[in-house]
Short mmCIF file of C-alpha atoms in Angstrom, two decimals:
data_model
loop_
_atom_site.label_atom_id
_atom_site.label_comp_id
_atom_site.label_asym_id
_atom_site.label_seq_id
_atom_site.Cartn_x
_atom_site.Cartn_y
_atom_site.Cartn_z
CA UNK A 1 -93.86 -29.81 126.30
CA UNK A 2 -94.19 -30.60 130.17
CA UNK A 3 -92.23 -27.79 132.10
CA UNK A 4 -89.58 -30.32 133.04
CA UNK A 5 -88.45 -31.24 129.65
CA UNK A 6 -88.68 -27.12 128.89
CA UNK A 7 -86.31 -26.60 131.66
CA UNK A 8 -84.03 -29.57 130.32
CA UNK A 9 -83.99 -28.44 126.79
CA UNK A 10 -83.34 -24.66 128.00
CA UNK A 11 -80.33 -26.13 129.66
CA UNK A 12 -79.06 -27.90 126.68
CA UNK A 13 -79.52 -24.67 124.64
CA UNK A 14 -77.18 -23.01 126.94
CA UNK A 15 -74.68 -25.77 126.91
CA UNK A 16 -74.81 -25.49 123.00
CA UNK A 17 -74.20 -21.79 123.19
CA UNK A 18 -71.23 -22.37 125.55
CA UNK A 19 -69.77 -25.17 122.77
CA UNK A 20 -70.41 -27.64 125.54
CA UNK A 21 -72.91 -29.92 123.65
CA UNK A 22 -71.50 -33.86 123.81
CA UNK A 23 -72.37 -36.27 121.06
CA UNK A 24 -72.10 -40.01 120.97
CA UNK A 25 -70.49 -41.25 117.96
CA UNK A 26 -70.66 -44.91 117.05
CA UNK A 27 -67.50 -46.60 115.57
CA UNK A 28 -67.43 -49.99 113.71
CA UNK A 29 -65.15 -52.81 114.43
CA UNK A 30 -63.39 -52.12 111.13
CA UNK A 31 -63.11 -48.30 111.65
CA UNK A 32 -59.89 -47.17 109.66
CA UNK A 33 -58.77 -44.30 111.85
CA UNK A 34 -55.32 -43.73 113.94
CA UNK A 35 -56.79 -44.15 117.62
CA UNK A 36 -54.90 -41.39 119.76
CA UNK A 37 -58.06 -41.11 122.08
CA UNK A 38 -58.59 -44.28 123.55
CA UNK A 39 -56.46 -45.68 126.53
CA UNK A 40 -54.98 -48.96 125.22
CA UNK A 41 -51.69 -47.71 125.88
CA UNK A 42 -49.57 -50.81 125.64
CA UNK A 43 -52.07 -52.12 122.47
CA UNK A 44 -52.80 -55.36 124.35
CA UNK A 45 -56.75 -55.04 123.88
CA UNK A 46 -56.49 -56.80 120.32
CA UNK A 47 -53.33 -58.98 121.23
CA UNK A 48 -53.94 -62.56 119.99
CA UNK A 49 -53.31 -64.12 123.30
CA UNK A 50 -55.83 -61.58 125.05
CA UNK A 51 -58.45 -62.14 122.49
CA UNK A 52 -57.93 -66.05 122.74
CA UNK A 53 -58.16 -66.19 126.31
CA UNK A 54 -61.35 -64.09 126.29
CA UNK A 55 -62.83 -66.20 123.76
CA UNK A 56 -62.29 -69.40 125.63
CA UNK A 57 -63.70 -68.08 128.51
CA UNK A 58 -66.74 -66.87 126.66
CA UNK A 59 -67.31 -70.23 125.32
CA UNK A 60 -66.88 -71.64 128.80
CA UNK A 61 -68.93 -69.36 130.89
CA UNK A 62 -71.12 -67.78 128.47
CA UNK A 63 -71.94 -64.04 127.99
CA UNK A 64 -72.32 -62.68 131.50
CA UNK A 65 -71.15 -63.13 135.22
CA UNK A 66 -75.07 -63.90 135.84
CA UNK A 67 -75.01 -62.22 139.28
CA UNK A 68 -73.31 -60.45 141.76
CA UNK A 69 -69.79 -61.51 143.02
CA UNK A 70 -71.35 -63.00 146.38
CA UNK A 71 -74.18 -64.85 144.57
CA UNK A 72 -72.95 -66.49 141.26
CA UNK A 73 -70.60 -63.88 139.49
CA UNK A 74 -67.20 -65.14 141.08
CA UNK A 75 -65.41 -67.49 138.94
CA UNK A 76 -61.96 -69.30 138.60
CA UNK A 77 -60.91 -66.18 136.43
CA UNK A 78 -62.06 -63.45 138.78
CA UNK A 79 -59.88 -65.15 141.64
CA UNK A 80 -56.94 -65.76 139.66
CA UNK A 81 -56.88 -62.25 138.35
CA UNK A 82 -57.20 -60.93 141.85
CA UNK A 83 -54.27 -63.21 142.94
CA UNK A 84 -52.19 -62.03 140.01
CA UNK A 85 -52.87 -58.27 140.66
CA UNK A 86 -51.93 -58.55 144.28
CA UNK A 87 -48.62 -60.44 143.49
CA UNK A 88 -48.08 -57.90 140.66
CA UNK A 89 -48.84 -54.71 142.82
CA UNK A 90 -47.43 -56.15 145.76
CA UNK A 91 -50.11 -55.65 148.22
CA UNK A 92 -52.02 -58.20 150.62
CA UNK A 93 -55.12 -58.68 148.59
CA UNK A 94 -57.20 -57.03 145.79
CA UNK A 95 -60.77 -57.04 144.76
CA UNK A 96 -62.15 -56.75 141.26
CA UNK A 97 -65.12 -54.45 140.26
CA UNK A 98 -67.09 -54.10 137.43
CA UNK A 99 -65.56 -50.57 136.58
CA UNK A 100 -62.97 -48.10 138.08
CA UNK A 101 -65.59 -45.70 138.87
CA UNK A 102 -67.07 -48.18 141.34
CA UNK A 103 -63.82 -49.02 142.81
CA UNK A 104 -63.29 -45.62 143.79
CA UNK A 105 -66.44 -44.94 145.23
CA UNK A 106 -66.21 -48.34 147.51
CA UNK A 107 -62.49 -47.51 148.44
CA UNK A 108 -63.32 -43.92 149.64
CA UNK A 109 -66.59 -44.93 151.58
CA UNK A 110 -64.77 -47.71 153.15
CA UNK A 111 -62.01 -45.57 154.29
CA UNK A 112 -64.09 -43.21 155.97
CA UNK A 113 -64.90 -43.31 159.94
CA UNK A 114 -66.68 -40.87 162.32
CA UNK A 115 -65.10 -37.61 161.92
CA UNK A 116 -62.91 -38.26 158.85
CA UNK A 117 -61.47 -35.54 156.93
CA UNK A 118 -60.73 -36.30 153.09
CA UNK A 119 -57.89 -34.22 151.55
CA UNK A 120 -58.50 -34.46 147.82
CA UNK A 121 -56.44 -32.71 144.80
CA UNK A 122 -58.17 -30.29 142.79
CA UNK A 123 -57.48 -32.08 139.40
CA UNK A 124 -59.01 -35.70 140.85
CA UNK A 125 -61.11 -37.83 138.61
CA UNK A 126 -64.87 -37.56 138.89
CA UNK A 127 -64.95 -40.89 140.44
CA UNK A 128 -62.99 -39.69 143.34
CA UNK A 129 -64.75 -36.47 143.88
CA UNK A 130 -68.24 -38.46 143.83
CA UNK A 131 -66.67 -41.12 146.45
CA UNK A 132 -65.72 -37.95 148.48
CA UNK A 133 -69.24 -36.48 148.22
CA UNK A 134 -71.16 -39.75 148.82
CA UNK A 135 -69.03 -40.65 151.81
CA UNK A 136 -70.50 -38.00 153.94
CA UNK A 137 -67.45 -37.05 155.58
CA UNK A 138 -66.07 -33.62 155.20
CA UNK A 139 -63.90 -32.92 152.33
CA UNK A 140 -61.02 -30.26 151.96
CA UNK A 141 -59.97 -29.67 148.29
CA UNK A 142 -56.27 -28.63 147.86
CA UNK A 143 -54.42 -26.92 144.86
CA UNK A 144 -53.19 -29.41 142.23
CA UNK A 145 -50.01 -31.20 143.42
CA UNK A 146 -49.54 -28.83 146.55
CA UNK A 147 -48.05 -30.84 149.37
CA UNK A 148 -47.61 -27.92 151.57
CA UNK A 149 -51.51 -27.41 151.39
CA UNK A 150 -52.20 -30.99 151.92
CA UNK A 151 -49.75 -30.58 155.00
CA UNK A 152 -51.91 -27.67 156.41
CA UNK A 153 -54.98 -29.41 155.74
CA UNK A 154 -54.00 -32.43 157.94
CA UNK A 155 -52.38 -30.17 160.57
CA UNK A 156 -55.59 -28.16 160.84
CA UNK A 157 -57.64 -31.51 161.93
CA UNK A 158 -55.32 -32.67 164.57
CA UNK A 159 -56.50 -36.10 166.36
CA UNK A 160 -59.04 -36.91 163.47
CA UNK A 161 -59.16 -39.99 160.94
CA UNK A 162 -57.77 -38.43 157.47
CA UNK A 163 -57.18 -39.88 154.31
CA UNK A 164 -55.21 -37.90 151.34
CA UNK A 165 -56.61 -38.73 148.03
CA UNK A 166 -55.10 -38.51 144.76
CA UNK A 167 -54.38 -39.92 141.24
CA UNK A 168 -50.89 -40.94 140.31
CA UNK A 169 -50.70 -40.06 136.84
CA UNK A 170 -53.47 -37.39 136.39
CA UNK A 171 -56.08 -38.25 133.74
CA UNK A 172 -56.33 -34.85 131.60
CA UNK A 173 -52.78 -33.47 131.59
CA UNK A 174 -51.03 -36.65 132.56
CA UNK A 175 -48.63 -35.14 135.02
CA UNK A 176 -47.60 -37.31 138.18
CA UNK A 177 -48.45 -36.78 141.60
CA UNK A 178 -45.67 -36.46 144.18
CA UNK A 179 -46.33 -39.93 145.79
CA UNK A 180 -43.48 -40.39 148.20
CA UNK A 181 -43.67 -36.73 149.60
CA UNK A 182 -47.59 -37.12 150.10
CA UNK A 183 -46.98 -40.57 151.77
CA UNK A 184 -44.56 -38.82 154.12
CA UNK A 185 -46.92 -36.20 155.24
CA UNK A 186 -49.91 -38.46 155.44
CA UNK A 187 -47.78 -40.83 157.89
CA UNK A 188 -46.56 -37.97 160.03
CA UNK A 189 -50.28 -36.95 160.52
CA UNK A 190 -51.40 -40.74 160.65
CA UNK A 191 -53.51 -40.24 157.79
CA UNK A 192 -54.16 -42.90 155.09
CA UNK A 193 -52.96 -42.32 151.33
CA UNK A 194 -55.43 -43.39 148.59
CA UNK A 195 -54.08 -43.47 145.13
CA UNK A 196 -55.94 -44.03 142.00
CA UNK A 197 -53.20 -45.44 139.73
CA UNK A 198 -55.50 -45.88 136.71
CA UNK A 199 -53.29 -44.27 134.11
CA UNK A 200 -50.00 -45.68 135.40
CA UNK A 201 -50.92 -49.52 135.98
CA UNK A 202 -48.85 -51.25 133.40
CA UNK A 203 -47.16 -48.08 132.25
CA UNK A 204 -45.07 -46.92 135.17
CA UNK A 205 -43.10 -48.46 138.03
CA UNK A 206 -40.97 -51.89 138.02
CA UNK A 207 -42.56 -54.55 135.79
CA UNK A 208 -45.25 -51.96 135.04
CA UNK A 209 -46.66 -52.32 138.53
CA UNK A 210 -47.87 -48.56 138.71
CA UNK A 211 -46.65 -45.35 140.20
CA UNK A 212 -47.28 -46.40 143.79
CA UNK A 213 -44.93 -49.41 143.15
CA UNK A 214 -42.57 -46.97 141.44
CA UNK A 215 -42.47 -44.66 144.33
CA UNK A 216 -41.65 -47.36 146.45
CA UNK A 217 -44.88 -47.60 148.30
CA UNK A 218 -46.12 -51.19 147.35
CA UNK A 219 -47.36 -52.98 150.49
CA UNK A 220 -47.22 -50.20 152.78
CA UNK A 221 -50.10 -50.62 155.41
CA UNK A 222 -51.17 -46.83 155.14
CA UNK A 223 -51.63 -47.07 151.33
CA UNK A 224 -54.73 -48.15 149.45
CA UNK A 225 -54.52 -48.40 145.45
CA UNK A 226 -57.19 -48.46 142.91
CA UNK A 227 -56.94 -48.69 139.44
CA UNK A 228 -59.12 -49.67 136.19
CA UNK A 229 -58.35 -52.51 134.08
CA UNK A 230 -59.35 -50.56 131.04
CA UNK A 231 -56.44 -48.68 130.01
CA UNK A 232 -53.00 -50.23 129.78
CA UNK A 233 -54.70 -53.86 130.14
CA UNK A 234 -57.14 -53.04 127.44
CA UNK A 235 -60.22 -54.61 129.28
CA UNK A 236 -62.92 -53.33 131.42
CA UNK A 237 -63.23 -53.11 135.21
CA UNK A 238 -61.47 -51.85 138.53
CA UNK A 239 -59.66 -52.91 141.34
CA UNK A 240 -58.94 -52.12 144.97
CA UNK A 241 -55.79 -53.27 146.26
CA UNK A 242 -54.48 -52.91 149.91
CA UNK A 243 -54.34 -55.06 153.05
CA UNK A 244 -56.16 -58.07 153.53
CA UNK A 245 -58.30 -56.50 156.20
CA UNK A 246 -59.46 -53.79 153.96
CA UNK A 247 -60.56 -55.99 151.28
CA UNK A 248 -62.50 -58.36 153.95
CA UNK A 249 -64.31 -55.13 154.87
CA UNK A 250 -65.15 -54.16 151.28
CA UNK A 251 -66.34 -57.80 150.71
CA UNK A 252 -68.80 -57.69 153.77
CA UNK A 253 -70.14 -53.95 153.73
CA UNK A 254 -69.15 -52.43 150.16
CA UNK A 255 -72.44 -51.46 148.24
CA UNK A 256 -70.53 -50.89 145.11
CA UNK A 257 -69.45 -54.34 145.27
CA UNK A 258 -71.99 -56.34 146.90
CA UNK A 259 -75.01 -55.00 145.02
CA UNK A 260 -73.43 -54.86 141.52
CA UNK A 261 -73.25 -57.60 138.79
CA UNK A 262 -69.70 -59.00 138.43
CA UNK A 263 -67.82 -58.03 135.43
CA UNK A 264 -68.19 -60.95 132.67
CA UNK A 265 -65.65 -63.84 132.96
CA UNK A 266 -64.38 -63.53 129.27
CA UNK A 267 -63.41 -59.83 129.94
CA UNK A 268 -61.62 -61.01 133.30
CA UNK A 269 -59.87 -63.69 131.44
CA UNK A 270 -58.88 -61.58 128.87
CA UNK A 271 -57.40 -58.96 131.49
CA UNK A 272 -55.61 -61.97 133.33
CA UNK A 273 -53.84 -62.36 129.99
CA UNK A 274 -53.27 -58.93 129.34
CA UNK A 275 -51.77 -58.51 132.83
CA UNK A 276 -49.26 -61.32 132.14
CA UNK A 277 -48.12 -59.58 128.71
CA UNK A 278 -47.84 -56.23 130.70
CA UNK A 279 -45.75 -57.36 133.48
CA UNK A 280 -43.23 -58.65 130.77
CA UNK A 281 -43.50 -55.86 128.70
CA UNK A 282 -40.54 -53.42 129.31
CA UNK A 283 -40.16 -53.16 125.75
CA UNK A 284 -43.65 -51.74 125.42
CA UNK A 285 -42.84 -49.31 128.12
CA UNK A 286 -39.80 -47.93 126.13
CA UNK A 287 -41.52 -47.50 123.11
CA UNK A 288 -44.49 -45.69 124.74
CA UNK A 289 -42.14 -43.61 126.70
CA UNK A 290 -40.39 -42.53 123.61
CA UNK A 291 -43.71 -41.98 121.51
CA UNK A 292 -44.55 -39.64 124.38
CA UNK A 293 -41.48 -37.72 124.14
CA UNK A 294 -41.96 -37.71 120.19
CA UNK A 295 -45.50 -35.96 120.71
CA UNK A 296 -43.85 -33.28 123.30
CA UNK A 297 -40.98 -32.49 120.87
CA UNK A 298 -42.85 -32.42 117.59
CA UNK A 299 -46.13 -30.54 118.64
CA UNK A 300 -43.68 -28.29 120.84
CA UNK A 301 -41.72 -27.37 117.79
CA UNK A 302 -45.12 -26.37 116.21
CA UNK A 303 -45.80 -23.75 118.54
CA UNK A 304 -48.69 -25.71 120.47
CA UNK A 305 -48.64 -25.65 124.22
CA UNK A 306 -48.09 -29.29 125.16
CA UNK A 307 -47.87 -31.09 128.64
CA UNK A 308 -44.74 -32.76 129.88
CA UNK A 309 -46.13 -36.58 129.86
CA UNK A 310 -45.22 -38.73 132.81
CA UNK A 311 -46.77 -41.97 131.08
CA UNK A 312 -48.98 -42.05 128.28
CA UNK A 313 -51.65 -39.00 128.43
CA UNK A 314 -50.42 -35.59 126.32
CA UNK A 315 -52.38 -32.71 126.70
CA UNK A 316 -52.47 -30.02 124.26
CA UNK A 317 -54.05 -26.56 124.88
CA UNK A 318 -56.93 -25.30 122.79
CA UNK A 319 -57.83 -21.74 122.83
CA UNK A 320 -61.76 -22.50 123.76
CA UNK A 321 -63.98 -25.35 123.56
CA UNK A 322 -65.57 -24.54 120.12
CA UNK A 323 -62.14 -24.51 118.86
CA UNK A 324 -61.34 -27.69 120.60
CA UNK A 325 -64.47 -29.43 118.98
CA UNK A 326 -63.68 -28.15 115.51
CA UNK A 327 -59.88 -28.89 115.90
CA UNK A 328 -60.70 -32.67 116.88
CA UNK A 329 -63.24 -32.74 113.97
CA UNK A 330 -60.90 -31.75 111.54
CA UNK A 331 -58.60 -34.51 112.70
CA UNK A 332 -61.05 -37.26 112.79
CA UNK A 333 -62.10 -36.24 109.10
CA UNK A 334 -58.27 -36.82 108.15
CA UNK A 335 -58.32 -40.26 110.01
CA UNK A 336 -57.05 -39.26 113.53
CA UNK A 337 -59.26 -39.94 116.76
CA UNK A 338 -58.02 -37.56 119.34
CA UNK A 339 -59.82 -36.77 122.77
CA UNK A 340 -61.64 -33.56 123.34
CA UNK A 341 -61.70 -32.29 126.67
CA UNK A 342 -63.87 -29.06 127.81
CA UNK A 343 -65.31 -27.93 131.12
CA UNK A 344 -66.81 -29.44 133.07
CA UNK A 345 -64.63 -32.49 132.26
CA UNK A 346 -61.62 -30.49 132.63
CA UNK A 347 -60.25 -29.46 136.18
CA UNK A 348 -60.16 -25.70 135.36
CA UNK A 349 -61.38 -23.60 132.66
CA UNK A 350 -59.03 -24.67 130.13
CA UNK A 351 -60.06 -27.14 126.90
CA UNK A 352 -57.73 -29.46 125.42
CA UNK A 353 -57.05 -32.02 123.04
CA UNK A 354 -55.84 -35.11 124.94
CA UNK A 355 -53.67 -37.50 123.27
CA UNK A 356 -53.10 -41.02 124.31
CA UNK A 357 -50.14 -43.05 123.23
CA UNK A 358 -50.99 -46.51 122.03
CA UNK A 359 -47.66 -48.66 121.07
CA UNK A 360 -49.91 -51.10 118.98
CA UNK A 361 -50.19 -48.51 116.44
CA UNK A 362 -47.70 -48.76 113.59
CA UNK A 363 -44.86 -46.07 113.74
CA UNK A 364 -45.58 -44.62 110.60
CA UNK A 365 -49.13 -44.11 111.35
CA UNK A 366 -48.38 -42.67 114.38
CA UNK A 367 -46.07 -40.31 112.91
CA UNK A 368 -48.26 -39.35 110.42
CA UNK A 369 -51.09 -38.76 112.74
CA UNK A 370 -49.13 -36.00 114.47
CA UNK A 371 -48.45 -34.48 111.24
CA UNK A 372 -52.32 -34.19 111.00
CA UNK A 373 -52.88 -32.61 114.39
CA UNK A 374 -50.05 -29.97 113.59
CA UNK A 375 -51.80 -29.24 110.22
CA UNK A 376 -55.23 -29.15 111.68
CA UNK A 377 -54.02 -26.77 114.68
CA UNK A 378 -56.26 -23.48 114.78
#
């Protein structure tokens, strides 16, 4: 075996010893499990109107976009979705990407200027962390949800352009950032606020417009919002929302937009239909909040350490990585799919099961799944 492959094999053995091996597990279209691992919060990925819209676009446009947005990839569906999202989120314009990851990379890079300082929450998603790294700007990581630390970082860099970078609902523990307080601090020091609203879009805020709108910050000129289209909207892709000038800058200069093939028109058309349903989905959001509360009460009463969910993400602490893997496997064997998060996917050293609420699941099946999680607990 060549030496470089021996090196990779040695590192794989070390990961296995630490309980950090990861495996791809294919699922069939007819898999019979209760899915508390995916991010289909409002159950829209299989909604008949969403599927019908995607099927119609698939027939009309074919399988793929066939090119980047600036070549042949922009369709009527892409532009209609961008207009709908801008109106829903209350921003000047939006720009759709093929993934939320690329949207975050592009947004962070676009906001960096010479001498910029990026102030990033310690629990931020990998896409935000990577965006900060590849931007070339100095990055100061602040303790999770610590507004005073953010202010200290900004106060220590007087006169420098700065961007405060945060998620709204954090993807591992499901807690909510103090967006209004962060915005007050950022504005006081002339900084921008970049918020990844991926886990809040469709779930929080007026008409599901997200946590940024819920904090009263929609359309503020010093706030930029990113999100995925793969969670509450049940599809795939990402979006950057902000002032018209920012979107124009991204179209002209954003490498993760210019050089990437556009998301397929069928997916975009499905997301457009899902956005209409989500916007009118107050009853779905009420059911999601009720189920999240049920998870916290039921699992907490069983003696498990459970997070207090702000939206649809619930974190359950596991004793360690190997135990977390075994717990998740036992649940799967009994027909319940749960997320299993271990370092380095967690922002600290804790391993967790992550449960994501899906209101499309029958309530009786949902309640039975909670029983399984408790019964399989280590």
